[in-house]
PDB file of C-alpha atoms and ligand atoms in Angstrom:
ATOM      1  CA  MET A   2      18.377  72.355  -9.089  1.00  0.00           C
ATOM      2  CA  GLU A   3      18.222  68.271  -8.896  1.00  0.00           C
ATOM      3  CA  ARG A   4      17.264  65.216 -10.705  1.00  0.00           C
ATOM      4  CA  TYR A   5      15.383  62.481  -9.489  1.00  0.00           C
ATOM      5  CA  VAL A   6      17.455  59.382  -9.145  1.00  0.00           C
ATOM      6  CA  LEU A   7      15.220  56.805  -8.883  1.00  0.00           C
ATOM      7  CA  ARG A   8      12.608  55.382 -11.841  1.00  0.00           C
ATOM      8  CA  GLY A   9       9.737  56.073 -11.322  1.00  0.00           C
ATOM      9  CA  GLY A  10       6.155  54.490 -13.037  1.00  0.00           C
ATOM     10  CA  GLN A  11       4.815  51.745 -12.427  1.00  0.00           C
ATOM     11  CA  TRP A  12       7.938  50.130 -11.834  1.00  0.00           C
ATOM     12  CA  GLY A  13       8.756  53.082  -9.311  1.00  0.00           C
ATOM     13  CA  TYR A  14       5.246  53.101  -7.526  1.00  0.00           C
ATOM     14  CA  ASP A  15       5.677  49.117  -6.758  1.00  0.00           C
ATOM     15  CA  ARG A  16       8.418  48.922  -5.078  1.00  0.00           C
ATOM     16  CA  LEU A  17       7.138  52.164  -2.830  1.00  0.00           C
ATOM     17  CA  LYS A  18       4.324  50.309  -2.085  1.00  0.00           C
ATOM     18  CA  LEU A  19       6.606  47.187  -1.303  1.00  0.00           C
ATOM     19  CA  LEU A  20       8.657  50.048   0.855  1.00  0.00           C
ATOM     20  CA  ALA A  21       5.574  52.047   2.341  1.00  0.00           C
ATOM     21  CA  ARG A  22       4.501  48.315   3.595  1.00  0.00           C
ATOM     22  CA  MET A  23       7.940  47.997   5.789  1.00  0.00           C
ATOM     23  CA  LYS A  24       7.067  51.201   6.893  1.00  0.00           C
ATOM     24  CA  ARG A  25       3.655  52.050   8.345  1.00  0.00           C
ATOM     25  CA  ASP A  26       4.281  50.790  11.329  1.00  0.00           C
ATOM     26  CA  GLU A  27       6.778  53.701  12.139  1.00  0.00           C
ATOM     27  CA  THR A  28       4.217  56.459   9.944  1.00  0.00           C
ATOM     28  CA  LEU A  29       1.244  55.675  11.582  1.00  0.00           C
ATOM     29  CA  GLU A  30       3.037  56.366  15.107  1.00  0.00           C
ATOM     30  CA  LEU A  31       3.706  59.718  13.284  1.00  0.00           C
ATOM     31  CA  PHE A  32       0.799  60.728  12.821  1.00  0.00           C
ATOM     32  CA  ARG A  33      -0.404  59.459  16.234  1.00  0.00           C
ATOM     33  CA  ARG A  34       2.770  61.582  17.924  1.00  0.00           C
ATOM     34  CA  ALA A  35       2.207  64.229  15.649  1.00  0.00           C
ATOM     35  CA  GLY A  36      -0.947  64.433  16.466  1.00  0.00           C
ATOM     36  CA  VAL A  37      -3.030  63.574  13.508  1.00  0.00           C
ATOM     37  CA  ARG A  38      -6.704  64.012  14.238  1.00  0.00           C
ATOM     38  CA  PRO A  39     -10.073  63.707  12.632  1.00  0.00           C
ATOM     39  CA  GLY A  40     -11.241  67.711  11.168  1.00  0.00           C
ATOM     40  CA  MET A  41      -7.776  68.020   9.489  1.00  0.00           C
ATOM     41  CA  ARG A  42      -7.070  69.291   6.354  1.00  0.00           C
ATOM     42  CA  CYS A  43      -3.197  67.306   5.193  1.00  0.00           C
ATOM     43  CA  VAL A  44      -0.880  67.665   2.706  1.00  0.00           C
ATOM     44  CA  ASP A  45       0.942  64.374   1.693  1.00  0.00           C
ATOM     45  CA  LEU A  46       4.078  65.947  -0.178  1.00  0.00           C
ATOM     46  CA  GLY A  47       6.246  63.239  -2.960  1.00  0.00           C
ATOM     47  CA  CYS A  48       3.003  61.812  -2.479  1.00  0.00           C
ATOM     48  CA  GLY A  49       4.268  59.329  -5.046  1.00  0.00           C
ATOM     49  CA  GLY A  50       1.992  56.376  -5.229  1.00  0.00           C
ATOM     50  CA  GLY A  51       0.068  58.040  -1.393  1.00  0.00           C
ATOM     51  CA  GLU A  52       0.558  55.027   0.593  1.00  0.00           C
ATOM     52  CA  GLY A  53       1.122  57.403   3.241  1.00  0.00           C
ATOM     53  CA  THR A  54      -1.890  59.709   1.552  1.00  0.00           C
ATOM     54  CA  PHE A  55      -4.606  56.858   1.935  1.00  0.00           C
ATOM     55  CA  ASP A  56      -3.249  56.666   5.974  1.00  0.00           C
ATOM     56  CA  LEU A  57      -3.569  60.426   6.209  1.00  0.00           C
ATOM     57  CA  ALA A  58      -6.829  59.958   4.893  1.00  0.00           C
ATOM     58  CA  VAL A  59      -8.177  57.009   7.237  1.00  0.00           C
ATOM     59  CA  ALA A  60      -6.956  59.117  10.791  1.00  0.00           C
ATOM     60  CA  ALA A  61      -8.515  62.674   9.036  1.00  0.00           C
ATOM     61  CA  GLY A  62     -11.784  61.591   8.563  1.00  0.00           C
ATOM     62  CA  PRO A  63     -14.445  61.678   6.207  1.00  0.00           C
ATOM     63  CA  GLY A  64     -14.929  65.661   7.688  1.00  0.00           C
ATOM     64  CA  GLY A  65     -11.529  66.433   7.177  1.00  0.00           C
ATOM     65  CA  SER A  66      -9.101  65.926   3.707  1.00  0.00           C
ATOM     66  CA  VAL A  67      -5.379  65.400   2.301  1.00  0.00           C
ATOM     67  CA  THR A  68      -4.523  66.057  -1.089  1.00  0.00           C
ATOM     68  CA  GLY A  69      -0.742  64.377  -2.679  1.00  0.00           C
ATOM     69  CA  VAL A  70       0.888  66.416  -4.678  1.00  0.00           C
ATOM     70  CA  ASP A  71       3.943  64.764  -6.466  1.00  0.00           C
ATOM     71  CA  MET A  72       6.202  65.280 -10.178  1.00  0.00           C
ATOM     72  CA  ASP A  73       5.490  61.261 -11.460  1.00  0.00           C
ATOM     73  CA  ALA A  74       1.619  62.356 -13.475  1.00  0.00           C
ATOM     74  CA  GLU A  75       1.859  58.162 -14.116  1.00  0.00           C
ATOM     75  CA  LYS A  76       1.941  57.036 -10.505  1.00  0.00           C
ATOM     76  CA  LEU A  77      -0.685  59.949  -9.780  1.00  0.00           C
ATOM     77  CA  ALA A  78      -2.337  57.779 -11.446  1.00  0.00           C
ATOM     78  CA  LEU A  79      -2.262  54.762 -10.751  1.00  0.00           C
ATOM     79  CA  ALA A  80      -2.812  56.356  -7.261  1.00  0.00           C
ATOM     80  CA  ARG A  81      -6.108  57.884  -7.740  1.00  0.00           C
ATOM     81  CA  GLU A  82      -7.379  54.240  -9.853  1.00  0.00           C
ATOM     82  CA  SER A  83      -6.345  53.106  -5.339  1.00  0.00           C
ATOM     83  CA  ALA A  84      -8.403  55.575  -4.037  1.00  0.00           C
ATOM     84  CA  ARG A  85     -11.231  54.973  -6.128  1.00  0.00           C
ATOM     85  CA  GLU A  86     -11.196  51.538  -5.169  1.00  0.00           C
ATOM     86  CA  ARG A  87     -10.996  51.890  -2.072  1.00  0.00           C
ATOM     87  CA  GLY A  88     -13.158  54.533  -2.075  1.00  0.00           C
ATOM     88  CA  SER A  89     -11.634  57.297  -0.578  1.00  0.00           C
ATOM     89  CA  GLY A  90     -13.757  60.034  -1.310  1.00  0.00           C
ATOM     90  CA  ASN A  91     -11.415  62.473   0.874  1.00  0.00           C
ATOM     91  CA  VAL A  92      -8.419  61.996  -1.108  1.00  0.00           C
ATOM     92  CA  GLU A  93      -6.844  63.950  -4.535  1.00  0.00           C
ATOM     93  CA  PHE A  94      -4.375  63.736  -5.884  1.00  0.00           C
ATOM     94  CA  ARG A  95      -2.194  66.650  -7.719  1.00  0.00           C
ATOM     95  CA  ALA A  96       0.823  66.677 -10.388  1.00  0.00           C
ATOM     96  CA  GLY A  97       3.249  69.299  -9.719  1.00  0.00           C
ATOM     97  CA  ASN A  98       6.804  70.096  -8.112  1.00  0.00           C
ATOM     98  CA  VAL A  99       7.387  70.704  -4.814  1.00  0.00           C
ATOM     99  CA  ASN A 100       9.774  73.483  -6.054  1.00  0.00           C
ATOM    100  CA  GLU A 101       6.923  75.320  -6.480  1.00  0.00           C
ATOM    101  CA  TRP A 102       4.828  74.631  -3.811  1.00  0.00           C
ATOM    102  CA  ASP A 103       3.327  77.203  -2.064  1.00  0.00           C
ATOM    103  CA  GLU A 104       0.460  77.862   0.137  1.00  0.00           C
ATOM    104  CA  PRO A 105       0.448  79.824   3.352  1.00  0.00           C
ATOM    105  CA  ASP A 106      -2.181  78.991   5.895  1.00  0.00           C
ATOM    106  CA  THR A 107      -4.371  76.618   4.327  1.00  0.00           C
ATOM    107  CA  CYS A 108      -3.522  73.154   6.537  1.00  0.00           C
ATOM    108  CA  ASP A 109      -3.612  72.014   9.841  1.00  0.00           C
ATOM    109  CA  PHE A 110      -1.056  69.382   8.249  1.00  0.00           C
ATOM    110  CA  VAL A 111       1.573  69.121   6.019  1.00  0.00           C
ATOM    111  CA  TYR A 112       3.791  65.913   5.834  1.00  0.00           C
ATOM    112  CA  CYS A 113       7.003  64.700   3.938  1.00  0.00           C
ATOM    113  CA  ARG A 114       8.422  60.846   3.746  1.00  0.00           C
ATOM    114  CA  PHE A 115      11.930  60.017   1.777  1.00  0.00           C
ATOM    115  CA  LEU A 116      11.338  63.104  -0.261  1.00  0.00           C
ATOM    116  CA  LEU A 117      13.987  65.717   1.384  1.00  0.00           C
ATOM    117  CA  GLN A 118      16.906  64.029   0.081  1.00  0.00           C
ATOM    118  CA  HIS A 119      15.921  64.075  -3.296  1.00  0.00           C
ATOM    119  CA  LEU A 120      16.268  67.615  -2.820  1.00  0.00           C
ATOM    120  CA  ALA A 121      19.091  70.545  -3.302  1.00  0.00           C
ATOM    121  CA  ARG A 122      16.982  73.068  -1.340  1.00  0.00           C
ATOM    122  CA  PRO A 123      15.151  70.956   1.171  1.00  0.00           C
ATOM    123  CA  ALA A 124      15.238  74.102   3.373  1.00  0.00           C
ATOM    124  CA  ASP A 125      13.268  76.134   1.462  1.00  0.00           C
ATOM    125  CA  LEU A 126      10.879  73.802   1.250  1.00  0.00           C
ATOM    126  CA  LEU A 127      10.361  73.810   5.250  1.00  0.00           C
ATOM    127  CA  ARG A 128      10.578  77.485   5.374  1.00  0.00           C
ATOM    128  CA  ARG A 129       7.210  76.791   3.176  1.00  0.00           C
ATOM    129  CA  MET A 130       5.745  73.977   4.789  1.00  0.00           C
ATOM    130  CA  TRP A 131       5.959  75.104   8.093  1.00  0.00           C
ATOM    131  CA  ALA A 132       4.269  78.519   6.619  1.00  0.00           C
ATOM    132  CA  ALA A 133       1.488  76.853   5.160  1.00  0.00           C
ATOM    133  CA  VAL A 134       0.590  75.445   9.119  1.00  0.00           C
ATOM    134  CA  ARG A 135      -2.744  77.282  10.263  1.00  0.00           C
ATOM    135  CA  ALA A 136      -2.586  77.680  14.079  1.00  0.00           C
ATOM    136  CA  GLY A 137      -2.986  74.783  15.710  1.00  0.00           C
ATOM    137  CA  GLY A 138      -1.605  72.659  13.301  1.00  0.00           C
ATOM    138  CA  VAL A 139       1.674  70.555  13.149  1.00  0.00           C
ATOM    139  CA  ILE A 140       4.435  69.850  10.527  1.00  0.00           C
ATOM    140  CA  ALA A 141       6.383  66.451   9.285  1.00  0.00           C
ATOM    141  CA  VAL A 142       8.406  65.382   7.892  1.00  0.00           C
ATOM    142  CA  GLU A 143      10.598  61.557   7.757  1.00  0.00           C
ATOM    143  CA  ASP A 144      13.195  60.846   6.594  1.00  0.00           C
ATOM    144  CA  ALA A 145      16.499  58.400   5.966  1.00  0.00           C
ATOM    145  CA  ASP A 146      20.018  58.091   6.584  1.00  0.00           C
ATOM    146  CA  PHE A 147      22.208  55.944   4.686  1.00  0.00           C
ATOM    147  CA  ASP A 148      25.054  55.972   6.945  1.00  0.00           C
ATOM    148  CA  GLY A 149      25.505  52.629   8.545  1.00  0.00           C
ATOM    149  CA  LEU A 150      24.146  50.161   6.661  1.00  0.00           C
ATOM    150  CA  PHE A 151      24.736  46.953   7.235  1.00  0.00           C
ATOM    151  CA  CYS A 152      24.490  43.711   6.855  1.00  0.00           C
ATOM    152  CA  ASP A 153      25.340  40.279   8.410  1.00  0.00           C
ATOM    153  CA  PRO A 154      26.732  37.866   6.629  1.00  0.00           C
ATOM    154  CA  ALA A 155      28.777  39.945   4.363  1.00  0.00           C
ATOM    155  CA  ASN A 156      27.525  40.481   0.977  1.00  0.00           C
ATOM    156  CA  GLY A 157      30.054  42.486  -2.435  1.00  0.00           C
ATOM    157  CA  GLY A 158      26.158  43.481  -4.122  1.00  0.00           C
ATOM    158  CA  PHE A 159      25.637  44.619  -1.042  1.00  0.00           C
ATOM    159  CA  ASP A 160      28.150  47.211  -0.265  1.00  0.00           C
ATOM    160  CA  PHE A 161      28.038  48.605  -3.808  1.00  0.00           C
ATOM    161  CA  TYR A 162      24.523  49.379  -3.218  1.00  0.00           C
ATOM    162  CA  LYS A 163      26.314  51.186   0.080  1.00  0.00           C
ATOM    163  CA  THR A 164      28.117  53.273  -1.846  1.00  0.00           C
ATOM    164  CA  MET A 165      26.570  53.393  -5.051  1.00  0.00           C
ATOM    165  CA  TYR A 166      23.157  54.648  -3.805  1.00  0.00           C
ATOM    166  CA  PRO A 167      24.427  57.364  -1.458  1.00  0.00           C
ATOM    167  CA  GLU A 168      27.467  58.366  -3.955  1.00  0.00           C
ATOM    168  CA  VAL A 169      24.381  59.249  -7.270  1.00  0.00           C
ATOM    169  CA  CYS A 170      21.959  60.955  -4.485  1.00  0.00           C
ATOM    170  CA  ARG A 171      24.937  63.092  -3.933  1.00  0.00           C
ATOM    171  CA  LEU A 172      25.550  63.746  -7.583  1.00  0.00           C
ATOM    172  CA  GLY A 173      21.381  64.339  -8.553  1.00  0.00           C
ATOM    173  CA  GLY A 174      22.275  66.901  -6.439  1.00  0.00           C
ATOM    174  CA  GLY A 175      20.510  65.168  -3.040  1.00  0.00           C
ATOM    175  CA  ASP A 176      21.640  64.028   0.188  1.00  0.00           C
ATOM    176  CA  PRO A 177      21.670  60.814   1.765  1.00  0.00           C
ATOM    177  CA  THR A 178      22.237  61.597   5.330  1.00  0.00           C
ATOM    178  CA  ILE A 179      19.633  64.231   4.949  1.00  0.00           C
ATOM    179  CA  GLY A 180      17.863  62.009   8.305  1.00  0.00           C
ATOM    180  CA  ARG A 181      20.270  63.283  10.839  1.00  0.00           C
ATOM    181  CA  LYS A 182      20.207  67.302   9.551  1.00  0.00           C
ATOM    182  CA  LEU A 183      16.701  68.022  10.079  1.00  0.00           C
ATOM    183  CA  TYR A 184      16.516  68.829  13.358  1.00  0.00           C
ATOM    184  CA  ARG A 185      18.862  71.634  13.097  1.00  0.00           C
ATOM    185  CA  TYR A 186      17.121  72.690   9.706  1.00  0.00           C
ATOM    186  CA  PHE A 187      14.102  73.337  11.285  1.00  0.00           C
ATOM    187  CA  GLY A 188      15.927  75.651  13.861  1.00  0.00           C
ATOM    188  CA  GLN A 189      17.169  76.591  10.826  1.00  0.00           C
ATOM    189  CA  ALA A 190      14.170  77.164   9.384  1.00  0.00           C
ATOM    190  CA  GLY A 191      12.674  79.679  12.188  1.00  0.00           C
ATOM    191  CA  ILE A 192      10.314  75.726  13.447  1.00  0.00           C
ATOM    192  CA  PRO A 193      10.422  76.044  17.303  1.00  0.00           C
ATOM    193  CA  GLY A 194      10.154  73.053  19.399  1.00  0.00           C
ATOM    194  CA  ALA A 195      10.938  70.437  16.980  1.00  0.00           C
ATOM    195  CA  GLN A 196       9.950  66.819  18.832  1.00  0.00           C
ATOM    196  CA  PHE A 197      11.639  63.661  17.411  1.00  0.00           C
ATOM    197  CA  ARG A 198      12.079  60.535  17.221  1.00  0.00           C
ATOM    198  CA  LEU A 199      14.708  57.304  15.229  1.00  0.00           C
ATOM    199  CA  ALA A 200      13.997  54.736  13.614  1.00  0.00           C
ATOM    200  CA  GLN A 201      16.117  51.875  12.868  1.00  0.00           C
ATOM    201  CA  GLY A 202      14.651  49.117  10.767  1.00  0.00           C
ATOM    202  CA  LEU A 203      16.095  46.274  10.141  1.00  0.00           C
ATOM    203  CA  ALA A 204      15.151  43.456   6.524  1.00  0.00           C
ATOM    204  CA  VAL A 205      14.950  40.251   7.489  1.00  0.00           C
ATOM    205  CA  THR A 206      12.215  38.978   5.664  1.00  0.00           C
ATOM    206  CA  GLU A 207      12.930  38.181   2.037  1.00  0.00           C
ATOM    207  CA  ASP A 208      10.536  41.090   1.551  1.00  0.00           C
ATOM    208  CA  ALA A 209      12.062  42.934   3.434  1.00  0.00           C
ATOM    209  CA  LYS A 210      14.818  42.422   2.155  1.00  0.00           C
ATOM    210  CA  ALA A 211      14.420  42.954  -1.412  1.00  0.00           C
ATOM    211  CA  ILE A 212      14.405  46.351  -0.689  1.00  0.00           C
ATOM    212  CA  ALA A 213      17.133  46.866  -1.365  1.00  0.00           C
ATOM    213  CA  PRO A 214      17.966  45.281  -4.649  1.00  0.00           C
ATOM    214  CA  LEU A 215      14.964  47.144  -5.969  1.00  0.00           C
ATOM    215  CA  THR A 216      17.043  50.960  -4.379  1.00  0.00           C
ATOM    216  CA  LEU A 217      19.830  49.920  -6.493  1.00  0.00           C
ATOM    217  CA  GLU A 218      17.460  48.651  -9.372  1.00  0.00           C
ATOM    218  CA  ALA A 219      15.757  52.079  -9.060  1.00  0.00           C
ATOM    219  CA  SER A 220      18.479  54.122  -9.371  1.00  0.00           C
ATOM    220  CA  ALA A 221      21.448  51.776 -12.116  1.00  0.00           C
ATOM    221  CA  ASP A 222      20.446  54.473 -15.382  1.00  0.00           C
ATOM    222  CA  ALA A 223      21.118  57.017 -12.815  1.00  0.00           C
ATOM    223  CA  ILE A 224      24.535  55.466 -11.303  1.00  0.00           C
ATOM    224  CA  THR A 225      26.100  54.351 -15.545  1.00  0.00           C
ATOM    225  CA  GLY A 226      24.278  57.290 -16.650  1.00  0.00           C
ATOM    226  CA  ALA A 227      27.329  59.680 -13.971  1.00  0.00           C
ATOM    227  CA  GLY A 228      30.177  57.063 -14.885  1.00  0.00           C
ATOM    228  CA  LEU A 229      29.919  55.427 -11.635  1.00  0.00           C
ATOM    229  CA  ALA A 230      29.514  51.938 -12.719  1.00  0.00           C
ATOM    230  CA  SER A 231      29.414  49.771 -15.735  1.00  0.00           C
ATOM    231  CA  ALA A 232      25.523  48.518 -16.625  1.00  0.00           C
ATOM    232  CA  ASP A 233      27.738  44.943 -16.235  1.00  0.00           C
ATOM    233  CA  GLN A 234      29.290  46.274 -12.799  1.00  0.00           C
ATOM    234  CA  VAL A 235      25.769  47.035 -11.921  1.00  0.00           C
ATOM    235  CA  ALA A 236      23.848  43.878 -12.933  1.00  0.00           C
ATOM    236  CA  ALA A 237      26.281  41.690 -11.133  1.00  0.00           C
ATOM    237  CA  ALA A 238      25.895  43.367  -7.899  1.00  0.00           C
ATOM    238  CA  LEU A 239      22.350  43.126  -8.628  1.00  0.00           C
ATOM    239  CA  ALA A 240      22.304  39.550  -8.955  1.00  0.00           C
ATOM    240  CA  GLY A 241      24.517  39.110  -5.758  1.00  0.00           C
ATOM    241  CA  LEU A 242      21.935  40.857  -3.869  1.00  0.00           C
ATOM    242  CA  ARG A 243      19.110  39.183  -5.008  1.00  0.00           C
ATOM    243  CA  ALA A 244      20.123  36.253  -4.024  1.00  0.00           C
ATOM    244  CA  PHE A 245      21.672  36.944  -0.406  1.00  0.00           C
ATOM    245  CA  ALA A 246      18.142  39.305  -0.117  1.00  0.00           C
ATOM    246  CA  ALA A 247      16.950  35.446  -0.883  1.00  0.00           C
ATOM    247  CA  THR A 248      18.585  33.471   1.720  1.00  0.00           C
ATOM    248  CA  PRO A 249      17.285  32.444   4.396  1.00  0.00           C
ATOM    249  CA  GLY A 250      19.109  33.622   7.498  1.00  0.00           C
ATOM    250  CA  THR A 251      20.768  37.148   6.466  1.00  0.00           C
ATOM    251  CA  LEU A 252      19.248  40.107   6.994  1.00  0.00           C
ATOM    252  CA  CYS A 253      21.010  43.741   6.446  1.00  0.00           C
ATOM    253  CA  GLY A 254      19.640  46.854   8.124  1.00  0.00           C
ATOM    254  CA  ASP A 255      17.396  49.467   6.624  1.00  0.00           C
ATOM    255  CA  PRO A 256      18.914  52.551   6.381  1.00  0.00           C
ATOM    256  CA  ARG A 257      17.648  54.725  10.016  1.00  0.00           C
ATOM    257  CA  THR A 258      14.879  56.851   9.136  1.00  0.00           C
ATOM    258  CA  PHE A 259      14.353  60.007  11.506  1.00  0.00           C
ATOM    259  CA  GLN A 260      11.208  61.657  11.625  1.00  0.00           C
ATOM    260  CA  VAL A 261      10.953  65.264  13.457  1.00  0.00           C
ATOM    261  CA  TRP A 262       7.732  67.216  13.919  1.00  0.00           C
ATOM    262  CA  ALA A 263       7.261  70.365  15.838  1.00  0.00           C
ATOM    263  CA  ARG A 264       3.336  71.984  16.417  1.00  0.00           C
ATOM    264  CA  ARG A 265       2.101  75.392  15.332  1.00  0.00           C
ATOM    265  CA  GLU A 266       0.204  77.132  19.472  1.00  0.00           C
ATOM    266  CA  ALA A 267      -2.677  77.376  18.253  1.00  0.00           C
ATOM    267  CA  GLY A 268      -3.901  81.330  18.370  1.00  0.00           C
TER     268      GLY A 268
HETATM  269  C1  SAM B   4      11.213  58.382  -2.626  1.00  0.00           C
HETATM  270  S1  SAM B   4       9.809  58.056  -3.618  1.00  0.00           S
HETATM  271  C2  SAM B   4       8.671  58.421  -1.868  1.00  0.00           C
HETATM  272  C3  SAM B   4       7.254  58.732  -1.998  1.00  0.00           C
HETATM  273  C4  SAM B   4       6.382  58.709  -0.799  1.00  0.00           C
HETATM  274  N1  SAM B   4       6.099  60.194  -0.263  1.00  0.00           N
HETATM  275  C5  SAM B   4       6.705  57.052   0.166  1.00  0.00           C
HETATM  276  O1  SAM B   4       7.501  57.567   1.016  1.00  0.00           O
HETATM  277  O2  SAM B   4       6.433  55.845  -0.175  1.00  0.00           O
HETATM  278  C6  SAM B   4       9.639  60.341  -3.545  1.00  0.00           C
HETATM  279  C7  SAM B   4       8.810  61.010  -4.993  1.00  0.00           C
HETATM  280  O3  SAM B   4       8.424  62.523  -4.390  1.00  0.00           O
HETATM  281  C8  SAM B   4       8.847  63.151  -6.336  1.00  0.00           C
HETATM  282  N2  SAM B   4       9.590  64.079  -6.132  1.00  0.00           N
HETATM  283  C9  SAM B   4      10.845  63.925  -5.899  1.00  0.00           C
HETATM  284  N3  SAM B   4      11.357  64.845  -6.130  1.00  0.00           N
HETATM  285  C10 SAM B   4      10.266  65.907  -6.806  1.00  0.00           C
HETATM  286  C11 SAM B   4       9.923  66.741  -6.735  1.00  0.00           C
HETATM  287  N4  SAM B   4      10.857  68.320  -6.651  1.00  0.00           N
HETATM  288  N5  SAM B   4       8.387  67.716  -6.605  1.00  0.00           N
HETATM  289  C12 SAM B   4       8.079  66.942  -6.693  1.00  0.00           C
HETATM  290  N6  SAM B   4       7.828  65.426  -6.459  1.00  0.00           N
HETATM  291  C13 SAM B   4       9.613  65.408  -6.288  1.00  0.00           C
HETATM  292  C14 SAM B   4       9.002  61.520  -6.678  1.00  0.00           C
HETATM  293  O4  SAM B   4       8.347  61.979  -8.017  1.00  0.00           O
HETATM  294  C15 SAM B   4       8.187  60.085  -5.647  1.00  0.00           C
HETATM  295  O5  SAM B   4       7.449  59.391  -6.209  1.00  0.00           O
END
């Protein structure tokens, strides 16, 4: 069984909020292409702070609904508070382990973002996600591929992040290059007619570049705990990466994001 390697709670919630802001346009494009529409009953697995869940709720409209599932109770409490503030009446957040989630034939849109890279048995979850899709419904996933990260100019802190995050993700039982495998996994899970899209983000603003140091910071305990580096080495890399992110004119590539979706034939 895997171990989630990123810091959660309020700190993790704040990081995910920034990440969601940076990824929102690409995700909305996925929802559009995959055909999310009013009235759909949707599920967002590994929903984190629920930013994607709220966008789904808007697309599903008052006649539809969305359930966000996550194992981090603290993030879910913040997501519920946010739902109250937004007046989102068609959203519910449920605590649970997605490895135990199994709700055949109950949903019109079954979705997860940046979850599968953390799972030891992603294809098992894909099978259960597909089983949950009712006739005419859709499965959609998006996930990253950490190969090919780049920055300009060269930066030692960025190199450290580029080596360490994938390594600690693997040691935790996950797969930092899962993005490129999703299309194949759909086939292996018996999901026909997969469609796909590849998004390569480029971080140029200070906000967008902050994701890299935040992800390194989020995995710092796991990196030192696994003996991959000392706390001093992590701190030095973080200082270098933060300075890089704050310097105008520098840029870095986000991990490529693969989006894959498929529709079940209408009954
Ligand atoms: C990288 S975050 C992505 C959150 C959200 N989908 C987004 O894109 O903003 C991964 C989320 O999956 C959750 N998670 C990881 N493993 C899980 C599991 N086995 N069961 C439920 N949630 C899990 C984590 O708590 C975290 O909130």
